[in-house]
mmCIF file with all atom_site columns, N, CA and C in Angstrom:
data_model
loop_
_atom_site.group_PDB
_atom_site.id
_atom_site.type_symbol
_atom_site.label_atom_id
_atom_site.label_alt_id
_atom_site.label_comp_id
_atom_site.label_asym_id
_atom_site.label_entity_id
_atom_site.label_seq_id
_atom_site.pdbx_PDB_ins_code
_atom_site.Cartn_x
_atom_site.Cartn_y
_atom_site.Cartn_z
_atom_site.occupancy
_atom_site.B_iso_or_equiv
_atom_site.pdbx_formal_charge
_atom_site.auth_seq_id
_atom_site.auth_comp_id
_atom_site.auth_asym_id
_atom_site.auth_atom_id
_atom_site.pdbx_PDB_model_num
ATOM 1   N N  . MET A 1 1  ? 104.688 83.838  114.795 1.00 48.00 ? 1  MET A N  1
ATOM 2   C CA . MET A 1 1  ? 105.610 83.901  113.680 1.00 48.00 ? 1  MET A CA 1
ATOM 3   C C  . MET A 1 1  ? 106.173 85.302  113.479 1.00 48.00 ? 1  MET A C  1
ATOM 4   N N  . ALA A 1 2  ? 105.395 86.293  113.795 1.00 54.00 ? 2  ALA A N  1
ATOM 5   C CA . ALA A 1 2  ? 105.859 87.659  113.592 1.00 54.00 ? 2  ALA A CA 1
ATOM 6   C C  . ALA A 1 2  ? 107.088 87.947  114.446 1.00 54.00 ? 2  ALA A C  1
ATOM 7   N N  . LYS A 1 3  ? 107.130 87.390  115.639 1.00 57.00 ? 3  LYS A N  1
ATOM 8   C CA . LYS A 1 3  ? 108.271 87.615  116.513 1.00 57.00 ? 3  LYS A CA 1
ATOM 9   C C  . LYS A 1 3  ? 109.553 87.061  115.891 1.00 57.00 ? 3  LYS A C  1
ATOM 10  N N  . LYS A 1 4  ? 109.443 85.931  115.224 1.00 57.00 ? 4  LYS A N  1
ATOM 11  C CA . LYS A 1 4  ? 110.599 85.329  114.605 1.00 57.00 ? 4  LYS A CA 1
ATOM 12  C C  . LYS A 1 4  ? 111.141 86.207  113.473 1.00 57.00 ? 4  LYS A C  1
ATOM 13  N N  . ALA A 1 5  ? 110.247 86.781  112.681 1.00 58.00 ? 5  ALA A N  1
ATOM 14  C CA . ALA A 1 5  ? 110.667 87.640  111.570 1.00 58.00 ? 5  ALA A CA 1
ATOM 15  C C  . ALA A 1 5  ? 111.333 88.908  112.094 1.00 58.00 ? 5  ALA A C  1
ATOM 16  N N  . VAL A 1 6  ? 110.783 89.475  113.136 1.00 59.00 ? 6  VAL A N  1
ATOM 17  C CA . VAL A 1 6  ? 111.354 90.688  113.712 1.00 59.00 ? 6  VAL A CA 1
ATOM 18  C C  . VAL A 1 6  ? 112.711 90.392  114.323 1.00 59.00 ? 6  VAL A C  1
ATOM 19  N N  . ALA A 1 7  ? 112.840 89.253  114.971 1.00 58.00 ? 7  ALA A N  1
ATOM 20  C CA . ALA A 1 7  ? 114.098 88.899  115.614 1.00 58.00 ? 7  ALA A CA 1
ATOM 21  C C  . ALA A 1 7  ? 115.212 88.718  114.592 1.00 58.00 ? 7  ALA A C  1
ATOM 22  N N  . THR A 1 8  ? 114.898 88.192  113.418 1.00 58.00 ? 8  THR A N  1
ATOM 23  C CA . THR A 1 8  ? 115.942 88.006  112.416 1.00 58.00 ? 8  THR A CA 1
ATOM 24  C C  . THR A 1 8  ? 116.360 89.332  111.803 1.00 58.00 ? 8  THR A C  1
ATOM 25  N N  . LEU A 1 9  ? 115.471 90.306  111.755 1.00 57.00 ? 9  LEU A N  1
ATOM 26  C CA . LEU A 1 9  ? 115.846 91.615  111.219 1.00 57.00 ? 9  LEU A CA 1
ATOM 27  C C  . LEU A 1 9  ? 116.719 92.401  112.195 1.00 57.00 ? 9  LEU A C  1
ATOM 28  N N  . ARG A 1 10 ? 116.614 92.112  113.471 1.00 59.00 ? 10 ARG A N  1
ATOM 29  C CA . ARG A 1 10 ? 117.391 92.856  114.463 1.00 59.00 ? 10 ARG A CA 1
ATOM 30  C C  . ARG A 1 10 ? 118.826 92.376  114.589 1.00 59.00 ? 10 ARG A C  1
ATOM 31  N N  . THR A 1 11 ? 119.120 91.205  114.120 1.00 61.00 ? 11 THR A N  1
ATOM 32  C CA . THR A 1 11 ? 120.479 90.688  114.227 1.00 61.00 ? 11 THR A CA 1
ATOM 33  C C  . THR A 1 11 ? 121.168 90.783  112.883 1.00 61.00 ? 11 THR A C  1
ATOM 34  N N  . GLY A 1 12 ? 122.452 90.952  112.910 1.00 63.00 ? 12 GLY A N  1
ATOM 35  C CA . GLY A 1 12 ? 123.236 90.957  111.679 1.00 63.00 ? 12 GLY A CA 1
ATOM 36  C C  . GLY A 1 12 ? 122.997 92.185  110.827 1.00 63.00 ? 12 GLY A C  1
ATOM 37  N N  . ASP A 1 13 ? 122.793 91.975  109.537 1.00 65.00 ? 13 ASP A N  1
ATOM 38  C CA . ASP A 1 13 ? 122.636 93.087  108.595 1.00 65.00 ? 13 ASP A CA 1
ATOM 39  C C  . ASP A 1 13 ? 121.241 93.684  108.609 1.00 65.00 ? 13 ASP A C  1
ATOM 40  N N  . GLY A 1 14 ? 120.310 93.107  109.326 1.00 63.00 ? 14 GLY A N  1
ATOM 41  C CA . GLY A 1 14 ? 118.944 93.609  109.362 1.00 63.00 ? 14 GLY A CA 1
ATOM 42  C C  . GLY A 1 14 ? 118.827 94.997  109.952 1.00 63.00 ? 14 GLY A C  1
ATOM 43  N N  . ARG A 1 15 ? 119.760 95.374  110.785 1.00 74.00 ? 15 ARG A N  1
ATOM 44  C CA . ARG A 1 15 ? 119.706 96.704  111.403 1.00 74.00 ? 15 ARG A CA 1
ATOM 45  C C  . ARG A 1 15 ? 120.047 97.813  110.420 1.00 74.00 ? 15 ARG A C  1
ATOM 46  N N  . ASN A 1 16 ? 120.620 97.477  109.296 1.00 83.00 ? 16 ASN A N  1
ATOM 47  C CA . ASN A 1 16 ? 120.995 98.485  108.314 1.00 83.00 ? 16 ASN A CA 1
ATOM 48  C C  . ASN A 1 16 ? 119.849 98.859  107.386 1.00 83.00 ? 16 ASN A C  1
ATOM 49  N N  . PHE A 1 17 ? 118.707 98.191  107.505 1.00 84.00 ? 17 PHE A N  1
ATOM 50  C CA . PHE A 1 17 ? 117.592 98.429  106.605 1.00 84.00 ? 17 PHE A CA 1
ATOM 51  C C  . PHE A 1 17 ? 116.480 99.219  107.287 1.00 84.00 ? 17 PHE A C  1
ATOM 52  N N  . SER A 1 18 ? 115.777 100.007 106.477 1.00 86.00 ? 18 SER A N  1
ATOM 53  C CA . SER A 1 18 ? 114.619 100.748 106.949 1.00 86.00 ? 18 SER A CA 1
ATOM 54  C C  . SER A 1 18 ? 113.494 100.577 105.947 1.00 86.00 ? 18 SER A C  1
ATOM 55  N N  . LYS A 1 19 ? 112.271 100.566 106.445 1.00 90.00 ? 19 LYS A N  1
ATOM 56  C CA . LYS A 1 19 ? 111.109 100.532 105.555 1.00 90.00 ? 19 LYS A CA 1
ATOM 57  C C  . LYS A 1 19 ? 110.697 101.971 105.305 1.00 90.00 ? 19 LYS A C  1
ATOM 58  N N  . VAL A 1 20 ? 110.698 102.362 104.038 1.00 90.00 ? 20 VAL A N  1
ATOM 59  C CA . VAL A 1 20 ? 110.342 103.727 103.677 1.00 90.00 ? 20 VAL A CA 1
ATOM 60  C C  . VAL A 1 20 ? 109.043 103.704 102.879 1.00 90.00 ? 20 VAL A C  1
ATOM 61  N N  . ILE A 1 21 ? 108.207 104.697 103.115 1.00 91.00 ? 21 ILE A N  1
ATOM 62  C CA . ILE A 1 21 ? 106.922 104.818 102.440 1.00 91.00 ? 21 ILE A CA 1
ATOM 63  C C  . ILE A 1 21 ? 106.854 106.200 101.811 1.00 91.00 ? 21 ILE A C  1
ATOM 64  N N  . LYS A 1 22 ? 106.562 106.234 100.514 1.00 91.00 ? 22 LYS A N  1
ATOM 65  C CA . LYS A 1 22 ? 106.505 107.495 99.785  1.00 91.00 ? 22 LYS A CA 1
ATOM 66  C C  . LYS A 1 22 ? 105.137 107.635 99.133  1.00 91.00 ? 22 LYS A C  1
ATOM 67  N N  . MET A 1 23 ? 104.547 108.818 99.224  1.00 92.00 ? 23 MET A N  1
ATOM 68  C CA . MET A 1 23 ? 103.255 109.082 98.617  1.00 92.00 ? 23 MET A CA 1
ATOM 69  C C  . MET A 1 23 ? 103.495 109.638 97.214  1.00 92.00 ? 23 MET A C  1
ATOM 70  N N  . VAL A 1 24 ? 102.908 109.002 96.197  1.00 91.00 ? 24 VAL A N  1
ATOM 71  C CA . VAL A 1 24 ? 103.124 109.380 94.807  1.00 91.00 ? 24 VAL A CA 1
ATOM 72  C C  . VAL A 1 24 ? 101.772 109.693 94.180  1.00 91.00 ? 24 VAL A C  1
ATOM 73  N N  . LYS A 1 25 ? 101.700 110.826 93.471  1.00 93.00 ? 25 LYS A N  1
ATOM 74  C CA . LYS A 1 25 ? 100.454 111.222 92.819  1.00 93.00 ? 25 LYS A CA 1
ATOM 75  C C  . LYS A 1 25 ? 100.380 110.606 91.433  1.00 93.00 ? 25 LYS A C  1
ATOM 76  N N  . SER A 1 26 ? 99.247  109.993 91.119  1.00 90.00 ? 26 SER A N  1
ATOM 77  C CA . SER A 1 26 ? 99.043  109.358 89.821  1.00 90.00 ? 26 SER A CA 1
ATOM 78  C C  . SER A 1 26 ? 98.752  110.427 88.770  1.00 90.00 ? 26 SER A C  1
ATOM 79  N N  . PRO A 1 27 ? 99.455  110.395 87.627  1.00 90.00 ? 27 PRO A N  1
ATOM 80  C CA . PRO A 1 27 ? 99.211  111.415 86.603  1.00 90.00 ? 27 PRO A CA 1
ATOM 81  C C  . PRO A 1 27 ? 97.852  111.254 85.911  1.00 90.00 ? 27 PRO A C  1
ATOM 82  N N  . LYS A 1 28 ? 97.326  110.041 85.843  1.00 91.00 ? 28 LYS A N  1
ATOM 83  C CA . LYS A 1 28 ? 96.054  109.798 85.157  1.00 91.00 ? 28 LYS A CA 1
ATOM 84  C C  . LYS A 1 28 ? 94.847  110.252 85.981  1.00 91.00 ? 28 LYS A C  1
ATOM 85  N N  . THR A 1 29 ? 94.773  109.772 87.217  1.00 92.00 ? 29 THR A N  1
ATOM 86  C CA . THR A 1 29 ? 93.584  110.029 88.025  1.00 92.00 ? 29 THR A CA 1
ATOM 87  C C  . THR A 1 29 ? 93.755  111.161 89.023  1.00 92.00 ? 29 THR A C  1
ATOM 88  N N  . GLY A 1 30 ? 94.980  111.504 89.342  1.00 92.00 ? 30 GLY A N  1
ATOM 89  C CA . GLY A 1 30 ? 95.226  112.545 90.330  1.00 92.00 ? 30 GLY A CA 1
ATOM 90  C C  . GLY A 1 30 ? 95.154  112.043 91.759  1.00 92.00 ? 30 GLY A C  1
ATOM 91  N N  . SER A 1 31 ? 94.892  110.754 91.947  1.00 95.00 ? 31 SER A N  1
ATOM 92  C CA . SER A 1 31 ? 94.841  110.201 93.297  1.00 95.00 ? 31 SER A CA 1
ATOM 93  C C  . SER A 1 31 ? 96.245  109.814 93.749  1.00 95.00 ? 31 SER A C  1
ATOM 94  N N  . TYR A 1 32 ? 96.386  109.634 95.027  1.00 95.00 ? 32 TYR A N  1
ATOM 95  C CA . TYR A 1 32 ? 97.683  109.300 95.595  1.00 95.00 ? 32 TYR A CA 1
ATOM 96  C C  . TYR A 1 32 ? 97.793  107.803 95.856  1.00 95.00 ? 32 TYR A C  1
ATOM 97  N N  . THR A 1 33 ? 98.966  107.260 95.603  1.00 93.00 ? 33 THR A N  1
ATOM 98  C CA . THR A 1 33 ? 99.277  105.883 95.935  1.00 93.00 ? 33 THR A CA 1
ATOM 99  C C  . THR A 1 33 ? 100.523 105.883 96.814  1.00 93.00 ? 33 THR A C  1
ATOM 100 N N  . PHE A 1 34 ? 100.765 104.783 97.464  1.00 93.00 ? 34 PHE A N  1
ATOM 101 C CA . PHE A 1 34 ? 101.903 104.680 98.367  1.00 93.00 ? 34 PHE A CA 1
ATOM 102 C C  . PHE A 1 34 ? 102.886 103.650 97.839  1.00 93.00 ? 34 PHE A C  1
ATOM 103 N N  . ARG A 1 35 ? 104.162 104.024 97.793  1.00 90.00 ? 35 ARG A N  1
ATOM 104 C CA . ARG A 1 35 ? 105.241 103.102 97.424  1.00 90.00 ? 35 ARG A CA 1
ATOM 105 C C  . ARG A 1 35 ? 105.998 102.740 98.681  1.00 90.00 ? 35 ARG A C  1
ATOM 106 N N  . GLU A 1 36 ? 106.115 101.450 98.933  1.00 91.00 ? 36 GLU A N  1
ATOM 107 C CA . GLU A 1 36 ? 106.839 100.970 100.110 1.00 91.00 ? 36 GLU A CA 1
ATOM 108 C C  . GLU A 1 36 ? 108.030 100.146 99.643  1.00 91.00 ? 36 GLU A C  1
ATOM 109 N N  . GLU A 1 37 ? 109.174 100.371 100.273 1.00 89.00 ? 37 GLU A N  1
ATOM 110 C CA . GLU A 1 37 ? 110.376 99.608  99.950  1.00 89.00 ? 37 GLU A CA 1
ATOM 111 C C  . GLU A 1 37 ? 111.219 99.442  101.200 1.00 89.00 ? 37 GLU A C  1
ATOM 112 N N  . MET A 1 38 ? 112.006 98.386  101.193 1.00 89.00 ? 38 MET A N  1
ATOM 113 C CA . MET A 1 38 ? 113.015 98.185  102.223 1.00 89.00 ? 38 MET A CA 1
ATOM 114 C C  . MET A 1 38 ? 114.345 98.605  101.617 1.00 89.00 ? 38 MET A C  1
ATOM 115 N N  . VAL A 1 39 ? 114.946 99.661  102.148 1.00 87.00 ? 39 VAL A N  1
ATOM 116 C CA . VAL A 1 39 ? 116.216 100.164 101.631 1.00 87.00 ? 39 VAL A CA 1
ATOM 117 C C  . VAL A 1 39 ? 117.200 100.283 102.780 1.00 87.00 ? 39 VAL A C  1
ATOM 118 N N  . THR A 1 40 ? 118.465 100.396 102.433 1.00 87.00 ? 40 THR A N  1
ATOM 119 C CA . THR A 1 40 ? 119.471 100.599 103.473 1.00 87.00 ? 40 THR A CA 1
ATOM 120 C C  . THR A 1 40 ? 119.357 102.018 104.009 1.00 87.00 ? 40 THR A C  1
ATOM 121 N N  . LYS A 1 41 ? 119.825 102.213 105.204 1.00 85.00 ? 41 LYS A N  1
ATOM 122 C CA . LYS A 1 41 ? 119.720 103.536 105.820 1.00 85.00 ? 41 LYS A CA 1
ATOM 123 C C  . LYS A 1 41 ? 120.499 104.588 105.039 1.00 85.00 ? 41 LYS A C  1
ATOM 124 N N  . ASP A 1 42 ? 121.563 104.170 104.354 1.00 85.00 ? 42 ASP A N  1
ATOM 125 C CA . ASP A 1 42 ? 122.358 105.114 103.586 1.00 85.00 ? 42 ASP A CA 1
ATOM 126 C C  . ASP A 1 42 ? 121.613 105.630 102.361 1.00 85.00 ? 42 ASP A C  1
ATOM 127 N N  . THR A 1 43 ? 120.769 104.818 101.771 1.00 87.00 ? 43 THR A N  1
ATOM 128 C CA . THR A 1 43 ? 120.079 105.203 100.538 1.00 87.00 ? 43 THR A CA 1
ATOM 129 C C  . THR A 1 43 ? 118.653 105.697 100.771 1.00 87.00 ? 43 THR A C  1
ATOM 130 N N  . ALA A 1 44 ? 118.249 105.890 102.010 1.00 83.00 ? 44 ALA A N  1
ATOM 131 C CA . ALA A 1 44 ? 116.880 106.320 102.301 1.00 83.00 ? 44 ALA A CA 1
ATOM 132 C C  . ALA A 1 44 ? 116.621 107.721 101.754 1.00 83.00 ? 44 ALA A C  1
ATOM 133 N N  . ASN A 1 45 ? 117.562 108.629 101.888 1.00 85.00 ? 45 ASN A N  1
ATOM 134 C CA . ASN A 1 45 ? 117.359 109.986 101.373 1.00 85.00 ? 45 ASN A CA 1
ATOM 135 C C  . ASN A 1 45 ? 117.268 109.995 99.859  1.00 85.00 ? 45 ASN A C  1
ATOM 136 N N  . GLU A 1 46 ? 118.024 109.146 99.181  1.00 85.00 ? 46 GLU A N  1
ATOM 137 C CA . GLU A 1 46 ? 117.968 109.054 97.719  1.00 85.00 ? 46 GLU A CA 1
ATOM 138 C C  . GLU A 1 46 ? 116.605 108.558 97.266  1.00 85.00 ? 46 GLU A C  1
ATOM 139 N N  . PHE A 1 47 ? 115.991 107.676 98.033  1.00 82.00 ? 47 PHE A N  1
ATOM 140 C CA . PHE A 1 47 ? 114.666 107.158 97.690  1.00 82.00 ? 47 PHE A CA 1
ATOM 141 C C  . PHE A 1 47 ? 113.641 108.286 97.671  1.00 82.00 ? 47 PHE A C  1
ATOM 142 N N  . PHE A 1 48 ? 113.701 109.195 98.646  1.00 81.00 ? 48 PHE A N  1
ATOM 143 C CA . PHE A 1 48 ? 112.733 110.280 98.711  1.00 81.00 ? 48 PHE A CA 1
ATOM 144 C C  . PHE A 1 48 ? 113.006 111.366 97.674  1.00 81.00 ? 48 PHE A C  1
ATOM 145 N N  . LYS A 1 49 ? 114.224 111.527 97.236  1.00 83.00 ? 49 LYS A N  1
ATOM 146 C CA . LYS A 1 49 ? 114.549 112.538 96.223  1.00 83.00 ? 49 LYS A CA 1
ATOM 147 C C  . LYS A 1 49 ? 114.088 112.138 94.839  1.00 83.00 ? 49 LYS A C  1
ATOM 148 N N  . SER A 1 50 ? 114.041 110.820 94.573  1.00 75.00 ? 50 SER A N  1
ATOM 149 C CA . SER A 1 50 ? 113.654 110.377 93.226  1.00 75.00 ? 50 SER A CA 1
ATOM 150 C C  . SER A 1 50 ? 112.153 110.417 93.028  1.00 75.00 ? 50 SER A C  1
#
């Protein structure tokens, strides 16, 4: 099944998306958590700036 999901992302508009992962520090505990999102390649830099 994984092959089918990957194949659909490679055709059409799927090539315009990237999975971005950002490490965010928690203000309460001080530990780090990870935020993952699928964003367009144009908005990837904006995701890391925010």
